[in-house]
GROMACS .gro file of C-alpha atoms in nm:
model
  155
    1ASN     CA    1   8.490  13.289  10.900
    2LEU     CA    2   8.692  13.159  11.197
    3ARG     CA    3   8.491  13.119  11.514
    4CYS     CA    4   8.759  12.968  11.730
    5LEU     CA    5   9.077  13.093  11.887
    6VAL     CA    6   9.380  12.910  11.758
    7ASN     CA    7   9.652  12.890  12.023
    8THR     CA    8   9.786  12.542  11.967
    9THR     CA    9   9.797  12.275  11.702
   10ALA     CA   10   9.538  12.076  11.902
   11SER     CA   11   9.296  12.372  11.899
   12LEU     CA   12   9.353  12.402  11.527
   13ARG     CA   13   9.235  12.046  11.469
   14GLN     CA   14   8.907  12.125  11.647
   15CYS     CA   15   8.832  12.414  11.410
   16LYS     CA   16   8.659  12.347  11.080
   17LEU     CA   17   8.901  12.492  10.828
   18SER     CA   18   8.985  12.411  10.472
   19PRO     CA   19   9.270  12.155  10.450
   20THR     CA   20   9.497  12.417  10.289
   21LEU     CA   21   9.437  12.679  10.559
   22SER     CA   22   9.468  12.415  10.830
   23SER     CA   23   9.800  12.299  10.685
   24LEU     CA   24   9.935  12.655  10.663
   25LEU     CA   25   9.837  12.737  11.020
   26THR     CA   26   9.977  12.409  11.156
   27SER     CA   27  10.306  12.476  10.978
   28SER     CA   28  10.317  12.829  11.117
   29LEU     CA   29  10.247  12.708  11.472
   30SER     CA   30  10.517  12.441  11.464
   31THR     CA   31  10.766  12.693  11.323
   32SER     CA   32  10.695  12.937  11.605
   33SER     CA   33  10.750  12.666  11.868
   34THR     CA   34  11.080  12.582  11.699
   35ALA     CA   35  11.168  12.952  11.705
   36GLY     CA   36  11.081  12.960  12.076
   37SER     CA   37  11.310  12.665  12.129
   38MET     CA   38  11.592  12.840  11.939
   39HIS     CA   39  11.524  13.158  12.138
   40ASN     CA   40  11.582  12.959  12.459
   41LYS     CA   41  11.902  12.807  12.318
   42ILE     CA   42  12.032  13.151  12.223
   43ALA     CA   43  11.945  13.285  12.569
   44GLU     CA   44  12.157  13.003  12.716
   45MET     CA   45  12.439  13.061  12.466
   46VAL     CA   46  12.476  13.433  12.543
   47LYS     CA   47  12.501  13.358  12.916
   48ALA     CA   48  12.746  13.068  12.879
   49ASN     CA   49  13.055  13.291  12.883
   50LYS     CA   50  13.153  13.647  12.977
   51VAL     CA   51  13.207  13.727  12.608
   52VAL     CA   52  13.006  13.560  12.332
   53VAL     CA   53  13.037  13.632  11.960
   54PHE     CA   54  12.798  13.521  11.685
   55MET     CA   55  12.998  13.544  11.366
   56LYS     CA   56  13.042  13.419  11.013
   57GLY     CA   57  13.318  13.161  11.033
   58VAL     CA   58  13.534  13.077  11.332
   59PRO     CA   59  13.792  13.293  11.513
   60GLU     CA   60  14.078  13.114  11.338
   61GLU     CA   61  13.911  13.162  10.999
   62PRO     CA   62  13.649  13.440  10.984
   63ARG     CA   63  13.437  13.429  10.669
   64CYS     CA   64  13.357  13.801  10.644
   65GLY     CA   65  13.546  14.123  10.702
   66PHE     CA   66  13.319  14.240  10.982
   67SER     CA   67  13.358  13.915  11.176
   68ASN     CA   68  13.733  13.937  11.119
   69ALA     CA   69  13.740  14.294  11.255
   70VAL     CA   70  13.555  14.190  11.574
   71ILE     CA   71  13.799  13.903  11.632
   72LYS     CA   72  14.100  14.129  11.569
   73ILE     CA   73  13.970  14.385  11.820
   74LEU     CA   74  13.916  14.113  12.082
   75GLU     CA   75  14.267  13.980  12.015
   76PHE     CA   76  14.410  14.332  12.042
   77HIS     CA   77  14.261  14.348  12.392
   78GLY     CA   78  14.417  14.011  12.476
   79LEU     CA   79  14.111  13.790  12.439
   80LYS     CA   80  14.199  13.459  12.280
   81PRO     CA   81  13.941  13.210  12.144
   82ASP     CA   82  13.965  13.004  12.465
   83VAL     CA   83  13.852  13.309  12.666
   84TYR     CA   84  13.527  13.373  12.477
   85SER     CA   85  13.260  13.169  12.301
   86ALA     CA   86  13.225  13.204  11.926
   87HIS     CA   87  12.933  13.061  11.729
   88ASN     CA   88  12.950  13.021  11.353
   89VAL     CA   89  12.608  13.122  11.218
   90LEU     CA   90  12.698  12.980  10.876
   91ASP     CA   91  12.671  12.631  11.027
   92ASN     CA   92  12.307  12.683  11.129
   93GLU     CA   93  12.062  12.885  10.919
   94GLU     CA   94  11.804  12.885  11.199
   95LEU     CA   95  12.060  13.035  11.439
   96ARG     CA   96  12.165  13.285  11.173
   97GLN     CA   97  11.810  13.417  11.139
   98ASP     CA   98  11.695  13.387  11.500
   99ILE     CA   99  11.995  13.566  11.651
  100LYS     CA  100  11.884  13.874  11.456
  101THR     CA  101  11.536  13.851  11.608
  102PHE     CA  102  11.675  13.775  11.954
  103SER     CA  103  11.890  14.089  11.959
  104ASP     CA  104  11.667  14.301  11.735
  105TRP     CA  105  11.987  14.370  11.538
  106PRO     CA  106  11.987  14.299  11.164
  107THR     CA  107  12.352  14.208  11.107
  108ILE     CA  108  12.622  13.959  11.199
  109PRO     CA  109  12.859  13.962  11.388
  110GLN     CA  110  12.697  14.022  11.725
  111VAL     CA  111  12.882  14.058  12.054
  112TYR     CA  112  12.747  13.990  12.404
  113PHE     CA  113  12.909  14.068  12.742
  114ASN     CA  114  12.765  13.883  13.042
  115GLY     CA  115  12.453  13.792  12.846
  116GLU     CA  116  12.389  14.150  12.739
  117PHE     CA  117  12.393  14.253  12.374
  118ILE     CA  118  12.672  14.503  12.306
  119GLY     CA  119  12.638  14.548  11.931
  120GLY     CA  120  12.799  14.455  11.605
  121CYS     CA  121  13.126  14.538  11.436
  122ASP     CA  122  13.060  14.912  11.409
  123VAL     CA  123  12.975  14.941  11.780
  124LEU     CA  124  13.280  14.740  11.886
  125ILE     CA  125  13.508  14.953  11.665
  126LYS     CA  126  13.364  15.271  11.818
  127MET     CA  127  13.406  15.133  12.173
  128HIS     CA  128  13.764  15.035  12.093
  129GLN     CA  129  13.846  15.378  11.949
  130ASN     CA  130  13.700  15.579  12.236
  131GLY     CA  131  13.836  15.356  12.516
  132GLU     CA  132  13.495  15.237  12.628
  133LEU     CA  133  13.580  14.875  12.544
  134ILE     CA  134  13.855  14.872  12.809
  135GLU     CA  135  13.601  14.988  13.069
  136GLU     CA  136  13.333  14.741  12.960
  137LEU     CA  137  13.580  14.453  12.974
  138LYS     CA  138  13.689  14.567  13.321
  139LYS     CA  139  13.323  14.561  13.436
  140ILE     CA  140  13.300  14.192  13.346
  141GLY     CA  141  13.631  14.105  13.511
  142ILE     CA  142  13.858  14.103  13.205
  143LYS     CA  143  14.166  14.323  13.203
  144SER     CA  144  14.238  14.447  12.854
  145ALA     CA  145  14.590  14.383  12.728
  146LEU     CA  146  14.575  14.738  12.592
  147LEU     CA  147  14.519  14.872  12.945
  148ALA     CA  148  14.806  14.660  13.076
  149ALA     CA  149  15.033  14.802  12.804
  150GLN     CA  150  14.927  15.158  12.890
  151GLU     CA  151  14.999  15.098  13.259
  152GLU     CA  152  15.346  14.962  13.178
  153LYS     CA  153  15.426  15.275  12.975
  154LYS     CA  154  15.340  15.495  13.274
  155GLU     CA  155  15.586  15.312  13.499
   0.00000   0.00000   0.00000
């Protein structure tokens, strides 16, 4: 029977709990503060560049087919690795899990434009196929190489 509200580790110490329960709750509280810290880091990461990709591997060496497809689509539109930020989730298990919670999207890769979640590989493929990606890039001040090529053909 708990008769105290547990909001912090300090409050937890004031409650009379079994050592096992106390240990479990303390562990849970410290994990959630770490998750909050990672949430803040991710929020900063997605705003650090106009285009941000969380992927498996690095642009030069993607480690899954979906990450590779996202990079190929970006390259097709003229975005090179120096134009966008890419974060390898395989280097950081905490990032790998927390990015899914942050975006409420269960899979990697994840793409952000101007700090806003766009989607994963399937969404980017669909946007590329229907021309929406050209428009979304234009909105954030990036002219797609595909658009430039289309304009040259018209001339």
